[in-house]
Short mmCIF file of C-alpha atoms and ligand atoms in Angstrom, two decimals:
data_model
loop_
_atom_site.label_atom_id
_atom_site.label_comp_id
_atom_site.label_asym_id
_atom_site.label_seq_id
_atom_site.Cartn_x
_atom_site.Cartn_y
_atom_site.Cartn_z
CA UNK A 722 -18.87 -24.53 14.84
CA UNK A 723 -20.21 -24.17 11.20
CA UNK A 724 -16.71 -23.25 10.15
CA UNK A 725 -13.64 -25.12 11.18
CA UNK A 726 -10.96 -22.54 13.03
CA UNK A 727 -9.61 -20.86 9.43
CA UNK A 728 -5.72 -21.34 8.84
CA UNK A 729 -6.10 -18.76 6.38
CA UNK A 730 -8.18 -16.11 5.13
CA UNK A 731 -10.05 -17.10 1.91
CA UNK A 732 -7.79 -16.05 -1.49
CA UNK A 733 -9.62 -13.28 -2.89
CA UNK A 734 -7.27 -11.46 -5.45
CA UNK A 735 -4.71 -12.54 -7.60
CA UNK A 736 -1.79 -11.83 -5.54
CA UNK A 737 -3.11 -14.19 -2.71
CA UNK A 738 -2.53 -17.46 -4.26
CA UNK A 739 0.93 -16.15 -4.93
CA UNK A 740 1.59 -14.83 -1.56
CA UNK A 741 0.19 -18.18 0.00
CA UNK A 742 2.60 -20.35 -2.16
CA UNK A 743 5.60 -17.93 -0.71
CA UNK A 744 4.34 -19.03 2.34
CA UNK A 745 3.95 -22.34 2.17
CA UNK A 746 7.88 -22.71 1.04
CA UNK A 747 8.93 -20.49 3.95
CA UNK A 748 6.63 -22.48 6.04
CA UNK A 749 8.15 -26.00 4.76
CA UNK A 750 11.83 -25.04 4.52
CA UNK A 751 11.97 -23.72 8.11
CA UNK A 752 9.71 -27.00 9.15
CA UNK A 753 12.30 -29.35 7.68
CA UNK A 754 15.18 -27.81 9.21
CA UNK A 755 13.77 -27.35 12.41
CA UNK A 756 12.57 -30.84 12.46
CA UNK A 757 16.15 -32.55 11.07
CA UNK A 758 18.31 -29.94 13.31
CA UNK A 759 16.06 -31.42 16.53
CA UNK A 760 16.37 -35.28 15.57
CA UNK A 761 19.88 -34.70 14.77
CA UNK A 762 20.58 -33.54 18.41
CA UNK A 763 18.69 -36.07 20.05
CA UNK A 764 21.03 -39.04 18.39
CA UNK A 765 24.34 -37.39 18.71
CA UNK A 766 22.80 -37.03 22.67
CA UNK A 767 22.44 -40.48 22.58
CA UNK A 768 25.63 -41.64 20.30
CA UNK A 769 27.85 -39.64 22.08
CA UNK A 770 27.06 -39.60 25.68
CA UNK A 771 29.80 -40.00 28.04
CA UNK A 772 29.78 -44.37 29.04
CA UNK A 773 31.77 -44.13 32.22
CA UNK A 774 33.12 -41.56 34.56
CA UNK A 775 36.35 -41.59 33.30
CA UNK A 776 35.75 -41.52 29.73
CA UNK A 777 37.93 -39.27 28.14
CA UNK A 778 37.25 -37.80 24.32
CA UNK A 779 39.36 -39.53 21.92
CA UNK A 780 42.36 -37.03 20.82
CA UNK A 781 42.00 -35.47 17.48
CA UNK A 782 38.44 -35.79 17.40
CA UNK A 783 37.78 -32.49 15.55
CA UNK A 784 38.94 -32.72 12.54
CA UNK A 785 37.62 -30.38 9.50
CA UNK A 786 35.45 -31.70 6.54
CA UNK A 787 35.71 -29.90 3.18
CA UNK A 788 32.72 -31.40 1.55
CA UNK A 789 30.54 -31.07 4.83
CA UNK A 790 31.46 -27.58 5.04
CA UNK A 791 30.71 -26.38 1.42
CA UNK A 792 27.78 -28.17 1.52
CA UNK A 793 25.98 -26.43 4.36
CA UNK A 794 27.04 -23.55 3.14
CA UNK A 795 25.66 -23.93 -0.67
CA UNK A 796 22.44 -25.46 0.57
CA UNK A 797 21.29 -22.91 2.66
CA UNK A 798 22.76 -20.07 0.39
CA UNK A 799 20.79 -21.44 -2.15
CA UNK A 800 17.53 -21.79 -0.27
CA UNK A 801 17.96 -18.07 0.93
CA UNK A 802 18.22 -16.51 -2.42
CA UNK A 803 15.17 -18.05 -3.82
CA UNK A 804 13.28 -16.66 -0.75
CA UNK A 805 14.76 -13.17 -1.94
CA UNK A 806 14.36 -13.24 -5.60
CA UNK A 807 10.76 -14.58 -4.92
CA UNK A 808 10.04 -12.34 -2.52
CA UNK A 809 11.22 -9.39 -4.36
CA UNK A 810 9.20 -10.43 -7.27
CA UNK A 811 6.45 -10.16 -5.41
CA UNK A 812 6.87 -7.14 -3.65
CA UNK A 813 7.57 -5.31 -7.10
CA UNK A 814 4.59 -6.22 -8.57
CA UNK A 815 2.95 -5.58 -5.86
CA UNK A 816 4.21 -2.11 -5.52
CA UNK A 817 3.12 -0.97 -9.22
CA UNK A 818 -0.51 -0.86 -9.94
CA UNK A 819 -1.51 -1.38 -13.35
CA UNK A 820 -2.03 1.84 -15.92
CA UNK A 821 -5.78 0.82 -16.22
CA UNK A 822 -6.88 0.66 -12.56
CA UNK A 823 -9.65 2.29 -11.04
CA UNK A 824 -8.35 5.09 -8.28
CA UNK A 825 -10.32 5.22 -4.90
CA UNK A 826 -9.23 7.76 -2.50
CA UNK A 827 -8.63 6.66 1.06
CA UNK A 828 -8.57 9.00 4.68
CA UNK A 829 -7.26 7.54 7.67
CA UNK A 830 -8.65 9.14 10.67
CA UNK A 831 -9.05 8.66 14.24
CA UNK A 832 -10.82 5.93 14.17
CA UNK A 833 -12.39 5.51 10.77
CA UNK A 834 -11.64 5.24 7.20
CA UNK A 835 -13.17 7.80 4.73
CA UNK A 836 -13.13 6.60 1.25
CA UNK A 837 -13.89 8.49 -1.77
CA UNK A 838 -14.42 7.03 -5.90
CA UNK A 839 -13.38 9.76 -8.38
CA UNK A 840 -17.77 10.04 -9.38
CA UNK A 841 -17.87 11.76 -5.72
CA UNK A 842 -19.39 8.79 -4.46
CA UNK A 843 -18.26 8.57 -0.35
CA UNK A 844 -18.60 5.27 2.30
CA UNK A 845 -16.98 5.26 5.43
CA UNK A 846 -15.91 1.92 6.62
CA UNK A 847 -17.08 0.27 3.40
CA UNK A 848 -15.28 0.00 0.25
CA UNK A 849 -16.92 -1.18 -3.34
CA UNK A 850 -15.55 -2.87 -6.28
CA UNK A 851 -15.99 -4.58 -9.44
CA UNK A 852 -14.51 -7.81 -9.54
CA UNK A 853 -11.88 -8.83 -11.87
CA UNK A 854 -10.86 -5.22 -12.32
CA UNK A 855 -7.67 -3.50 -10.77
CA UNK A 856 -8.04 -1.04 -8.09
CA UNK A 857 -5.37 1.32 -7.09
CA UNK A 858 -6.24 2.73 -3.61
CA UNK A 859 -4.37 6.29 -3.10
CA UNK A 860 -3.99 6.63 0.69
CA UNK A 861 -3.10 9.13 3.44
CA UNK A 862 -4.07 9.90 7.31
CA UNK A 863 -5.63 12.97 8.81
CA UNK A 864 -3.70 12.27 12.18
CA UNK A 865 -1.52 9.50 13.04
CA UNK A 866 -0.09 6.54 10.96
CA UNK A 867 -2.48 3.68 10.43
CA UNK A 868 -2.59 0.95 8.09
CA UNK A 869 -5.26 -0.35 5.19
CA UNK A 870 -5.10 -4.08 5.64
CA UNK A 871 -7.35 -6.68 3.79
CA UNK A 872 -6.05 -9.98 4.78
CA UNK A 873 -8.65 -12.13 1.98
CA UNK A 874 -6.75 -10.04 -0.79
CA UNK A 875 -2.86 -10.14 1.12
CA UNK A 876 -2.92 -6.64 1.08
CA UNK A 877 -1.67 -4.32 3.82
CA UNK A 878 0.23 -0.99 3.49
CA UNK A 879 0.57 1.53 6.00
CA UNK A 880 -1.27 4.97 5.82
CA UNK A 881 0.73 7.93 6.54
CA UNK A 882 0.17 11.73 7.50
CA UNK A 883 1.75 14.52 5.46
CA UNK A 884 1.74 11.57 2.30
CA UNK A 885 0.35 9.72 -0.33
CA UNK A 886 0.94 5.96 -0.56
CA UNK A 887 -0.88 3.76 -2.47
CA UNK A 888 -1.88 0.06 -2.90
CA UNK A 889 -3.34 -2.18 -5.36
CA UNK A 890 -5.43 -5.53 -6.17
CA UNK A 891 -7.40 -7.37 -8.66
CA UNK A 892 -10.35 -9.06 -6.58
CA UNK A 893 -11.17 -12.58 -7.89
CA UNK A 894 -13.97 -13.50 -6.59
CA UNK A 895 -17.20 -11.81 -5.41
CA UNK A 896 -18.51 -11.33 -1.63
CA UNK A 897 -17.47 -9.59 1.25
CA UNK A 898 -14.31 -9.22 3.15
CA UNK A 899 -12.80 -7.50 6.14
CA UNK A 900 -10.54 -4.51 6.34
CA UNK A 901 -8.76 -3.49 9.47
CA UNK A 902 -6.40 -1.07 10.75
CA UNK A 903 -3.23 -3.16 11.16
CA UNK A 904 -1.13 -0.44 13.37
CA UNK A 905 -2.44 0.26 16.57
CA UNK A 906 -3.69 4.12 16.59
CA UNK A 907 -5.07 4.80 19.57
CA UNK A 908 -8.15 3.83 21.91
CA UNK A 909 -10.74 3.49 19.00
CA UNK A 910 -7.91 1.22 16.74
CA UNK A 911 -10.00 -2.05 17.04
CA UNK A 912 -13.03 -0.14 15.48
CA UNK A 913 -11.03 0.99 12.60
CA UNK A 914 -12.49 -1.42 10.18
CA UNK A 915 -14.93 -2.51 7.55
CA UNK A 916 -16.02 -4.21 4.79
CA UNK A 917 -14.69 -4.48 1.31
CA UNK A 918 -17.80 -5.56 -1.29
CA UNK A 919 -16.87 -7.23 -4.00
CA UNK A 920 -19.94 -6.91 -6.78
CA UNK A 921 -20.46 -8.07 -10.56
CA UNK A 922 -19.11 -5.06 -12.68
CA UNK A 923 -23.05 -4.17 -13.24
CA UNK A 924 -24.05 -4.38 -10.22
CA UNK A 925 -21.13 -1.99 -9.17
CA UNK A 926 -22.06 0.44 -11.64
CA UNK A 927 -25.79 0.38 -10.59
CA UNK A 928 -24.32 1.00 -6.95
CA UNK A 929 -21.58 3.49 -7.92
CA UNK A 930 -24.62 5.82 -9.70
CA UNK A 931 -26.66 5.37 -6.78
CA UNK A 932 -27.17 8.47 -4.44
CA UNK A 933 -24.87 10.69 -5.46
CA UNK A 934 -25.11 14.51 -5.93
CA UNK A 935 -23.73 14.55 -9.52
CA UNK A 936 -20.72 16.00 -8.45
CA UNK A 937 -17.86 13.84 -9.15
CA UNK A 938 -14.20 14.57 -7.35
CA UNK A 939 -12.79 16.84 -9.98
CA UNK A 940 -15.84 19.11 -9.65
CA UNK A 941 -15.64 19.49 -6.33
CA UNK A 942 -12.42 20.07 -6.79
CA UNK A 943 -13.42 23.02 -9.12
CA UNK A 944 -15.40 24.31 -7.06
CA UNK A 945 -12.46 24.84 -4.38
CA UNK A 946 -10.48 26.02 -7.05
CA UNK A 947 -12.92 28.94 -7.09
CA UNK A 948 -13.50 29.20 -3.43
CA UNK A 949 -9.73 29.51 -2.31
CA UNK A 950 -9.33 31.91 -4.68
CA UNK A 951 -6.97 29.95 -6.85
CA UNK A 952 -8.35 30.84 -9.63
CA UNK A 953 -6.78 34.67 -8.96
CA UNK A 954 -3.47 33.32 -9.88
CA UNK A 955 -3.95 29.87 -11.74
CA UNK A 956 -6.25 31.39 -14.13
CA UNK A 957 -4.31 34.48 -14.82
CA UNK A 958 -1.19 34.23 -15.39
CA UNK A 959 0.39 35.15 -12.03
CA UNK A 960 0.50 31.08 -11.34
CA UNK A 961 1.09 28.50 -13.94
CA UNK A 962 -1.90 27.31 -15.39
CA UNK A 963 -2.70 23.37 -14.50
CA UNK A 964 -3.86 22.23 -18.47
CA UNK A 965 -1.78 19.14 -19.04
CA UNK A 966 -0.05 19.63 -15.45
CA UNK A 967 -0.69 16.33 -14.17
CA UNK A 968 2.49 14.00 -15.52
CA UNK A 969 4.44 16.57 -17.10
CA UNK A 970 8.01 17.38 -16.29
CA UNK A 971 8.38 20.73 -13.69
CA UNK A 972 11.26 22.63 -13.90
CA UNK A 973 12.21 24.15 -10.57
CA UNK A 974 13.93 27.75 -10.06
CA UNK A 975 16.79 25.33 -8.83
CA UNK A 976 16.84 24.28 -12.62
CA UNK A 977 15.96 20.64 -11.20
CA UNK A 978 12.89 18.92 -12.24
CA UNK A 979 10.09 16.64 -10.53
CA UNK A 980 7.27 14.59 -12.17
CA UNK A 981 3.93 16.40 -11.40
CA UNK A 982 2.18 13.37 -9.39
CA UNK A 983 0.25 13.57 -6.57
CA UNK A 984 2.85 13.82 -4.38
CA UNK A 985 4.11 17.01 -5.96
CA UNK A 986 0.67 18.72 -6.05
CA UNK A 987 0.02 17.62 -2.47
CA UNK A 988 3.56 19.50 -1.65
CA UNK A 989 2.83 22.44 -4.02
CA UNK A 990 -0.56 23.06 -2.33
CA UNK A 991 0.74 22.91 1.39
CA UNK A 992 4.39 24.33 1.26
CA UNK A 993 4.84 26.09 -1.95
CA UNK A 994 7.87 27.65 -1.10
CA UNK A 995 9.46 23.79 -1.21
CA UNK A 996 9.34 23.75 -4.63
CA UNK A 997 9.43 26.81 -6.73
CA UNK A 998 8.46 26.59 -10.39
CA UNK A 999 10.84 28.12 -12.65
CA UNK A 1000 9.90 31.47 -13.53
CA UNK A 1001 7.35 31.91 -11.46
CA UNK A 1002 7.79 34.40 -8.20
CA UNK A 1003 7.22 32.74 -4.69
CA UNK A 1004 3.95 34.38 -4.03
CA UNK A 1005 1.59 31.96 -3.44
CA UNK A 1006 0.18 31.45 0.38
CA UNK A 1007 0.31 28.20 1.87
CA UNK A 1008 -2.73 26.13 2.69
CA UNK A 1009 -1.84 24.07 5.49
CA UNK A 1010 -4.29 23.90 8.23
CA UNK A 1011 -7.08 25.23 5.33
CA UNK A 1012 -7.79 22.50 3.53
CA UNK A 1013 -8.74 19.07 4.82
CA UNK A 1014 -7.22 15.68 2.92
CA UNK A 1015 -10.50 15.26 1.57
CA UNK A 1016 -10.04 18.61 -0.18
CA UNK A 1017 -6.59 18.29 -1.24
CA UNK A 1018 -7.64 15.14 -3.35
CA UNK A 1019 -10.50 16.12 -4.61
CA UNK A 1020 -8.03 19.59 -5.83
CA UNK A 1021 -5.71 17.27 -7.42
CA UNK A 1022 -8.54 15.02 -9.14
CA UNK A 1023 -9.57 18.28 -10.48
CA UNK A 1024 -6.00 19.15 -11.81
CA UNK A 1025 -5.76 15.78 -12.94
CA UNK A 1026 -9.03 16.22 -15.17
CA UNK A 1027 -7.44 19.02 -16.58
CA UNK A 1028 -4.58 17.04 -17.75
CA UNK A 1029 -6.20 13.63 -19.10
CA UNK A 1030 -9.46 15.02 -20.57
CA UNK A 1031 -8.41 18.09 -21.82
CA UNK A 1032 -11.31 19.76 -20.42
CA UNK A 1033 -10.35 23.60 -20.24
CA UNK A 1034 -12.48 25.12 -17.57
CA UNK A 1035 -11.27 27.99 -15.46
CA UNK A 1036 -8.32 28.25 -16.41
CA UNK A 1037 -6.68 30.29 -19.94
C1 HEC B 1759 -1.24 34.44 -4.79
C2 HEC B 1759 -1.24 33.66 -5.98
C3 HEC B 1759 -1.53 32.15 -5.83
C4 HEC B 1759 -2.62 31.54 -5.24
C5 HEC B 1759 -3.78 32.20 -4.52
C6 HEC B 1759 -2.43 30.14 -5.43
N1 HEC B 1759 -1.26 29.90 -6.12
FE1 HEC B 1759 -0.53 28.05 -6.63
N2 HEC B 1759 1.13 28.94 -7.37
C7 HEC B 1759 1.34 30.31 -7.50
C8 HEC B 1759 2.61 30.54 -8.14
C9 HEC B 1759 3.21 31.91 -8.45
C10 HEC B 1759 3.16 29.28 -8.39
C11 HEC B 1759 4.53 28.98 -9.06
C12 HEC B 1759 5.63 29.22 -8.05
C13 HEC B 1759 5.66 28.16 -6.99
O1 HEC B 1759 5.91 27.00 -7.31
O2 HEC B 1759 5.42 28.50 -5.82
C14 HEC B 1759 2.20 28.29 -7.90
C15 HEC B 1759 2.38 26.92 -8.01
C16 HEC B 1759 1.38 26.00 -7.77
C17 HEC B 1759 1.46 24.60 -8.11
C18 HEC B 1759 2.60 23.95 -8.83
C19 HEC B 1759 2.28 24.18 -10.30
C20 HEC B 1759 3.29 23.70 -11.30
O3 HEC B 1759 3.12 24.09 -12.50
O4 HEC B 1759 4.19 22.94 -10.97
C21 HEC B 1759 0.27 24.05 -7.75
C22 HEC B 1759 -0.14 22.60 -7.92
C23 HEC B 1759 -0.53 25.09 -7.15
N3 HEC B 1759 0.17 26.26 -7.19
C24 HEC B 1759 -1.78 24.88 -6.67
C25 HEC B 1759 -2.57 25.89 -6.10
C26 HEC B 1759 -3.87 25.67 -5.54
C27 HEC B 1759 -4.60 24.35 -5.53
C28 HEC B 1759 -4.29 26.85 -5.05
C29 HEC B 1759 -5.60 27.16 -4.32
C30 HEC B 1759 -5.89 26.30 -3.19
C31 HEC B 1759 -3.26 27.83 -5.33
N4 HEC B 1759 -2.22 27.21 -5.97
C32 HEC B 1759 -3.34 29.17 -4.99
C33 HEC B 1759 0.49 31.29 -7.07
C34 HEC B 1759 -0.69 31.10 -6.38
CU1 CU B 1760 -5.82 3.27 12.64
#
């Protein structure tokens, strides 16, 4: 075999080392125990085994041990708590991408992944990145729940319908890795996979321009703007308009407000009688069933546009 059987997968982001070392203490702790807690059975077998027939136990034989007792109970206590704290470390960071990573869109559908970058570049079963640069991966499924998984980056996080979730790494080194769909999704679930490519910044640019139709996300988004007819209420009047939406503070006709995230405009778009915007009548029709996830990302990548760059097409 050119390769030896791999313990585990290469370390390609800068979570992995950090995960592994997590591991390797969980690994060690429970090794030591397991070990002493087995030897220490075997000699008290053999101290203690009955002599003779009639051996009887020596009276009072049980007797309680302060020191023994606080001890086992401190040591393990201990040991526990730095598995948590480290742990939760961990899982916060790894729950909060950073403010400067690059978005990629992901669809999760019987049985492939669909992934879009915000230039309108598409792959399916492929995903490419620069190295060395954050990437925030906003997720969601078309059907049932599946699960983005790249083991060389110790990155999984489940994919859900009707929802956004998201997931993020900083890829170390170049090359490519496996994805996989880590929860089991039907016949086709072992074909649910690809390849994440890892490139040189340039050479991800050069690839990122390649082939594609010059529309990027938030145009395509525009153009569905138009083509739903949102536009007949978004851009006069009768609906809020979406300049600086994306971020802002909503106040609801229930006077409570909600962050305008993707979430929100996900919700607003398929049940807008959820959430009504303050002053606003409930007119507008629900699109569920109309538009495809694809569609409803590429709508809030437009929105989003209209918020960050201050471009003011469309709408007054
Ligand atoms: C018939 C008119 C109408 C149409 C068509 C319509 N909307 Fe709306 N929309 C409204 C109104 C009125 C509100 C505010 C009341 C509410 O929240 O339902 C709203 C609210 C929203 C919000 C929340 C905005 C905020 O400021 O919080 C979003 C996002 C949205 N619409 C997106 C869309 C998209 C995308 C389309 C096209 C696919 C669309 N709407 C089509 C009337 C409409
Ligand atoms: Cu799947």
């Amino acid at each position: 075999m050119p390769h030896a059987f791999p313990l585990f997968p290469v370390q390609g982001s800068t979570a992995a080392p950090q995960v592994d070392h997590l591991f390797y203490f969980l690994t060690a702790v429970s090794v030591f125990f397991s070990t002493l807690i087995f030897l220490l059975i075997f000699y008290f077998a053999v101290k203690y085994r009955r002599r003779s027939k009639d051996e009887a136990p020596p009276k009072n034989q049980v007797i309680n041990n302060i020191p023994l007792e606080v001890l086992w109970t401190v040591i393990p206590m201990v040991l526990v708590a730095i598995m948590y704290f480290w742990g939760a470390d961990l899982f916060v960071k790894d729950a909060r991408p950073p403010r400067d990573a690059t978005e990629i869109f992901v669809v999760g559908k019987q049985w492939m992944w669909h992934l879009e970058h915000t230039n309108g570049k598409r792959e399916i079963n492929a995903l490419h990145i620069p190295v060395g640069q954050p990437i925030k991966l906003t997720m969601t499924s078309q059907d049932v729940i599946h699960d983005f998984s790249v083991p060389a980056f110790r990155m999984k996080e489940d994919v859900l319908p009707d929802r956004y979730t998201t997931e993020w790494f900083k890829a170390t080194r170049t090359g490519k890795f496996r994805f996989f769909c880590d929860q089991y999704c039907g016949m086709g679930h072992s074909l649910m996979r690809g390849w994440v490519y890892v490139m040189k910044p340039e050479d991800y640019e050069k690839w990122l321009q390649g082939g594609v139709s010059g529309a990027t996300m938030a145009d395509q988004g525009e153009e569905l703007y138009h083509k739903f007819g949102c536009i007949t209420c978004h851009g006069t009047g009768k609906g809020p308009a979406f300049v600086g939406l994306y971020g802002k503070t909503v106040t609801l006709s229930n006077k409570q407000t909600v962050v305008a995230n993707d979430a929100y405009l996900r919700e607003s778009i398929l049940y807008p009688t959820a959430q009504i915007v303050n002053g606003y009548p409930p007119i507008m029709p629900t699109f569920k069933g109309q538009i495809s996830e694809d569609q409803l990302l590429q709508l809030i990548a437009y929105i989003k546009s209209l918020g960050s760059m201050e471009r003011n097409t469309g709408t007054p």
